[in-house]
Amino acid sequence: MSNNIDSVLNETRVFHPSDAFMRQANVSGMAGYRALRQEAERDYEGFWARLARENIVWHKLFHTALDESKAPFFQWFADGELNVSWNCLDKHLATQPEKTALIFEADDGKITRITYRELHARVCQFANALKSRNIKKGDRVVIYMPMSIEVVVAMQACARIGAIHSVVFGGFSSKSLNERIEDAQACAVITADAQMRGGKVMPLKSAVDEALAMGRCDAVHSVIVYRRAGSEVQWNSRLDVWWHDAIAGQALTCEPEWVSAEHPLFILYTSGSTGKPKGVQHSSGGYLLGAIVTMQWVFDYKPDDIFWCTADVGWVTGHSYVTYGPLAVGGTEVIFEGIPTYPDAGRFWKMIQQHKATIFYTAPTAIRSLIKLGGELPKQYDLSSLRLLGTVGEPINPEAWMWYYTMVGQSRCPIVDTWWQTETGCHMISPLPGAMPTKPGSCTLPLPGIMAAIVDEAGNEVPGNQGGFLVIQRPFPSQIRTIWGDPERFRNGYFPKEMRGAYLAGDSSHRDADGYFWIMGRIDDVLKVSGHRLGTMEIESALVSNPLVAEAAVVGRPHEIKGEAIVAFVVLKGTRPQDTAAIKKTVEDLRNWVSKELGPIAKPDDIRFGDNLPKTRSGQIMRRLLRAIATGEEITQDISTLENPAILEQLKQAIK
Ligand code: WTA
């Protein structure tokens, strides 16, 4: 990302919120922001307790806000009781039962609207179906579904009965699904026959069948299948039940299960530095609070907004800003099954026009690809309904920011560049759009109550503009509670001793003279490919599980649209293929292998072969050298510790 960082570093443009925006904003002007921050600094627990009392309807009010006695296993509002689904649905029934909750647009353009009253009834009905299959509080339910009203119903129904959902992105392979079902010891899987994307039918149920056939999924006693595409499926009558059969005759009301604020709401697997994805476990009360306050602060949510977050529910963004946040504040939101380029690259703009979306939240990778495929297309649509834009998931380069600002936002809409992670549950560092002046490429300042800082290896804050590790120094309500089944990995990974109790985010960053944060990238071996988080170790393990492969090392290189591209350096067991045709065939075979092992999103962009990998005398792969080779940079680093310098020439040759 070096070019990106250079251009970001030279960025001097500043965009102030308009007076009109500022006047109507939930947090108005820097004075409004500072007042909240100061409140949190004066009385940290009191600040969060006030917000939790005001924004959540508690079945039983908590007495203690923060319990640090088991640090780093912090607890928030633990003696309070609530139900997240009740807070998303029932809470609104008295005041706005006929308000539209979801506007669903299918891949083929078909639109379905559903009110809060209807959504509540469907969630209750499905919750009863789950209960009748003996699924209960604390059970894990894997959800492997397309974007649909049903997936929101499935997640909310789990929350309603206190079952812990684990959503697996539909682009992950059956093997990834198998590992996640096994790790969570899930008792049920909710899926669909297939998903529709870009006019194509992509099977889902068959991947579930394959995953279960791989074994170690004995806890699964039910597979509930929503019929989306009407495609043929294999049927296992011992496990399988159609969604429509499961809900038939079920009552339309369902008393929610009141749970402790610390009861796990969900697990979401994400990539880290090892080959094994980690099950990030979130709470009920603290997580919900984070989703609600960020809807108000960052998205400046107002009751007449039409909110559209384009993220898939397979990622954390789709949890916090599709399934939970927008419903918890009683909003109307758009959800979309398809892809931004089908039937053409104007799809997003057409949908904004049609649904009169006021807030639009997407990923830089989508913005970059739409610039490339139709930079002028937004002009053909009426985007005057928009009042606020957002981005998430990776750094946005200033050029893409400026295009988004001028072409989509028509220089009228503030952009919130939101920095956060699966582990943080909600936005951490982001502009409050009616308060902070924005700078293209910076996520600006931490939210009120978020004590973000930049430190060195010893945990000391770095002075001035220096880069360092991004940490959050005080526990906050929406943070990860543990890694499912692996508390030690949680402790060591996020709260290493040197950080002295601070949460280590895994990103590097620096701050400018105004205190604005500029995210520089990951400090671990995690890549962001088209906004998807992938571990290089996972891809390496997938490669070496191929019988042809002896060794593999994976690094990222900057990519114009995807942010990062995946480059794999591979040592084969036999001899290195020499002629172009043989190389091409092996490359294709290995790319397809990774796609089958992990999912199409993890397919390497380039594969290069060598007789060995550059290693230190102690046998460690020197990744920084591979990164330099992958980007075609001159190798300026010290290579005196390199065991086999000749290998560099070979790997460099291999690029040409
Ligand atoms: C990166 C996504 C720069 C970062 C919500 C983080 C960002 C990782 C931004 C988390 C941003 C996310 N600017 N980088 N606005 N937002 N990132 O878990 O490296 O999929 O650690 O959560 O994405 O990715 P995850």
Coordinates of C-alpha atoms in Angstrom, one line a residue, residues 144-365:
Y144 CA -25.5 -19.9 5.5
M145 CA -28.0 -17.9 3.5
P146 CA -28.2 -15.3 0.8
M147 CA -29.2 -11.7 1.5
S148 CA -32.9 -11.9 2.1
I149 CA -35.7 -11.0 4.5
E150 CA -35.4 -14.6 5.7
V151 CA -31.8 -14.2 6.8
V152 CA -32.7 -11.3 9.0
V153 CA -35.7 -13.3 10.3
A154 CA -33.3 -16.2 11.1
M155 CA -30.8 -14.1 13.0
Q156 CA -33.5 -12.2 14.9
A157 CA -35.3 -15.5 15.8
C158 CA -32.1 -16.9 17.2
A159 CA -31.6 -13.7 19.3
R160 CA -35.3 -14.0 20.4
I161 CA -34.8 -17.5 21.9
G162 CA -31.3 -16.9 23.1
A163 CA -29.7 -19.2 20.6
I164 CA -26.2 -18.1 19.4
H165 CA -26.0 -17.6 15.7
S166 CA -22.9 -18.0 13.6
V167 CA -23.4 -16.6 10.1
V168 CA -21.1 -18.0 7.5
F169 CA -20.6 -15.9 4.3
G170 CA -22.2 -17.6 1.3
G171 CA -18.9 -17.3 -0.6
F172 CA -17.1 -19.6 1.8
S173 CA -16.5 -23.2 0.7
S174 CA -18.1 -26.4 2.2
K175 CA -14.8 -27.0 3.9
S176 CA -14.8 -23.6 5.7
L177 CA -18.4 -24.3 6.6
N178 CA -17.5 -27.7 8.0
E179 CA -14.8 -26.2 10.2
R180 CA -17.1 -23.5 11.5
I181 CA -19.9 -26.0 12.3
E182 CA -17.5 -28.2 14.1
D183 CA -15.7 -25.5 16.0
A184 CA -19.0 -24.0 17.3
Q185 CA -20.6 -27.5 17.8
A186 CA -23.7 -26.2 16.1
C187 CA -26.9 -28.1 16.4
A188 CA -28.7 -26.6 13.4
V189 CA -27.9 -25.1 10.0
I190 CA -30.2 -22.7 8.3
T191 CA -29.6 -22.4 4.6
A192 CA -31.3 -21.9 1.2
D193 CA -31.5 -24.1 -1.8
A194 CA -29.4 -21.6 -3.7
Q195 CA -28.6 -17.9 -4.0
M196 CA -29.1 -15.6 -7.0
R197 CA -26.3 -13.3 -7.8
G198 CA -25.8 -11.4 -11.1
G199 CA -28.5 -13.6 -12.7
K200 CA -26.7 -16.8 -11.8
V201 CA -28.0 -19.5 -9.5
M202 CA -25.3 -20.5 -7.0
P203 CA -26.1 -23.5 -4.9
L204 CA -25.9 -23.4 -1.1
K205 CA -27.7 -26.5 0.2
S206 CA -25.3 -28.8 -1.6
A207 CA -22.4 -27.1 0.2
V208 CA -24.1 -27.8 3.5
D209 CA -24.5 -31.4 2.4
E210 CA -20.8 -31.7 1.6
A211 CA -19.8 -29.9 4.8
L212 CA -21.9 -32.4 6.9
A213 CA -20.5 -35.3 5.0
M214 CA -16.9 -34.3 5.9
G215 CA -17.7 -35.4 9.5
R216 CA -17.3 -34.0 13.0
C217 CA -20.7 -32.3 12.8
D218 CA -22.6 -34.9 14.8
A219 CA -24.3 -32.2 16.9
V220 CA -26.3 -31.1 13.9
H221 CA -29.9 -32.4 14.2
S222 CA -31.7 -30.0 11.8
V223 CA -31.0 -28.4 8.5
I224 CA -33.7 -25.8 7.7
V225 CA -33.8 -24.9 4.0
Y226 CA -35.4 -21.8 2.6
R227 CA -36.6 -22.2 -1.0
R228 CA -35.1 -19.3 -2.9
A229 CA -34.3 -20.4 -6.4
G230 CA -36.5 -23.5 -6.8
S231 CA -33.5 -25.5 -7.7
E232 CA -33.1 -29.2 -7.2
V233 CA -31.6 -30.3 -3.9
Q234 CA -30.6 -33.6 -2.4
W235 CA -32.8 -34.4 0.6
N236 CA -31.8 -36.1 3.8
S237 CA -35.1 -36.7 5.5
R238 CA -33.4 -37.3 8.9
L239 CA -32.1 -33.8 9.0
D240 CA -33.6 -31.6 6.4
V241 CA -36.8 -29.6 6.7
W242 CA -38.1 -26.9 4.4
W243 CA -38.4 -23.5 5.9
H244 CA -42.1 -23.2 4.9
D245 CA -42.9 -26.6 6.4
A246 CA -41.0 -25.7 9.6
I247 CA -43.1 -22.5 10.2
A248 CA -46.4 -24.0 9.1
G249 CA -48.9 -23.7 11.9
Q250 CA -46.5 -21.9 14.3
A251 CA -47.9 -19.1 16.3
L252 CA -47.2 -15.5 15.4
T253 CA -46.2 -14.4 18.9
C254 CA -43.3 -15.7 20.9
E255 CA -42.3 -14.6 24.4
P256 CA -38.7 -13.6 24.2
E257 CA -36.0 -15.3 26.3
W258 CA -34.7 -12.7 28.7
V259 CA -30.9 -13.1 28.9
S260 CA -28.1 -11.5 30.8
A261 CA -26.4 -8.6 29.0
E262 CA -23.4 -10.8 28.8
H263 CA -25.2 -13.7 27.1
P264 CA -23.5 -14.3 23.7
L265 CA -25.6 -12.9 20.9
F266 CA -23.4 -14.4 18.2
I267 CA -20.1 -15.8 17.1
L268 CA -18.6 -14.6 13.9
Y269 CA -15.5 -16.3 12.5
T270 CA -12.8 -14.1 11.2
S271 CA -9.2 -14.5 10.0
G272 CA -6.1 -13.9 12.1
S273 CA -2.5 -14.7 12.0
T274 CA -2.8 -18.5 12.2
G275 CA -4.4 -21.0 9.8
K276 CA -7.5 -21.4 12.0
P277 CA -10.2 -18.7 11.8
K278 CA -11.3 -17.4 15.2
G279 CA -14.9 -17.4 16.5
V280 CA -15.3 -13.8 17.7
Q281 CA -17.9 -13.9 20.5
H282 CA -20.1 -10.9 21.1
S283 CA -22.3 -10.0 24.0
S284 CA -26.0 -9.0 23.9
G285 CA -26.2 -5.7 25.9
G286 CA -22.9 -4.1 25.2
Y287 CA -23.0 -5.0 21.5
L288 CA -26.5 -3.7 21.1
L289 CA -25.6 -0.4 22.8
G290 CA -22.6 0.0 20.4
A291 CA -24.8 -0.6 17.3
I292 CA -27.5 1.9 18.6
V293 CA -25.2 4.8 19.6
T294 CA -23.2 4.6 16.3
M295 CA -26.5 4.6 14.3
Q296 CA -27.1 7.9 16.1
W297 CA -23.7 9.4 16.2
V298 CA -22.0 8.3 13.0
F299 CA -25.1 7.7 10.7
D300 CA -26.9 10.7 12.3
Y301 CA -30.0 8.5 12.1
K302 CA -33.4 10.3 11.9
P303 CA -36.8 8.6 11.8
D304 CA -37.5 9.4 8.2
D305 CA -34.2 8.1 6.9
I306 CA -34.0 5.4 4.3
F307 CA -30.8 3.6 5.3
W308 CA -28.8 1.4 3.0
C309 CA -25.8 -0.6 4.0
T310 CA -24.6 -2.8 1.2
A311 CA -22.7 -5.3 3.3
D312 CA -23.6 -9.0 3.3
V313 CA -24.8 -10.4 6.6
G314 CA -21.8 -12.8 6.4
W315 CA -19.6 -10.0 7.7
V316 CA -19.7 -8.0 10.9
T317 CA -20.9 -4.9 9.0
G318 CA -24.0 -6.9 7.9
H319 CA -24.6 -7.8 11.6
S320 CA -24.3 -4.4 13.1
Y321 CA -25.7 -2.2 10.3
V322 CA -28.2 -4.6 8.6
T323 CA -29.6 -7.0 11.2
Y324 CA -29.3 -5.1 14.5
G325 CA -28.5 -1.3 14.4
P326 CA -31.0 -0.1 11.9
L327 CA -33.9 -2.1 13.4
A328 CA -32.9 -1.2 17.0
V329 CA -33.4 2.5 16.2
G330 CA -36.7 1.7 14.4
G331 CA -35.4 2.6 10.9
T332 CA -36.3 1.7 7.4
E333 CA -33.6 0.0 5.5
V334 CA -32.8 -1.3 2.1
I335 CA -31.4 -4.8 1.7
F336 CA -30.1 -6.1 -1.6
E337 CA -29.5 -9.7 -2.8
G338 CA -27.5 -9.0 -5.9
I339 CA -24.2 -7.5 -7.0
P340 CA -23.4 -3.8 -7.8
T341 CA -22.6 -4.6 -11.5
Y342 CA -25.7 -6.4 -12.5
P343 CA -27.4 -5.8 -14.8
D344 CA -24.9 -2.9 -15.1
A345 CA -22.6 -0.7 -13.0
G346 CA -25.5 1.7 -12.4
R347 CA -27.4 -0.7 -10.1
F348 CA -26.5 1.0 -6.8
W349 CA -27.4 4.5 -8.2
K350 CA -30.6 3.2 -9.7
M351 CA -31.5 1.7 -6.3
I352 CA -30.7 4.9 -4.4
Q353 CA -33.0 6.8 -6.8
Q354 CA -35.8 4.2 -6.6
H355 CA -35.8 3.8 -2.9
K356 CA -34.9 7.4 -2.1
A357 CA -32.1 6.2 0.1
T358 CA -30.8 9.0 2.4
I359 CA -27.8 7.2 3.9
F360 CA -25.6 4.9 1.8
Y361 CA -22.8 2.8 3.3
T362 CA -20.4 0.7 1.2
A363 CA -16.9 -0.5 0.8
P364 CA -14.0 1.3 -1.0
T365 CA -13.5 -1.7 -3.2

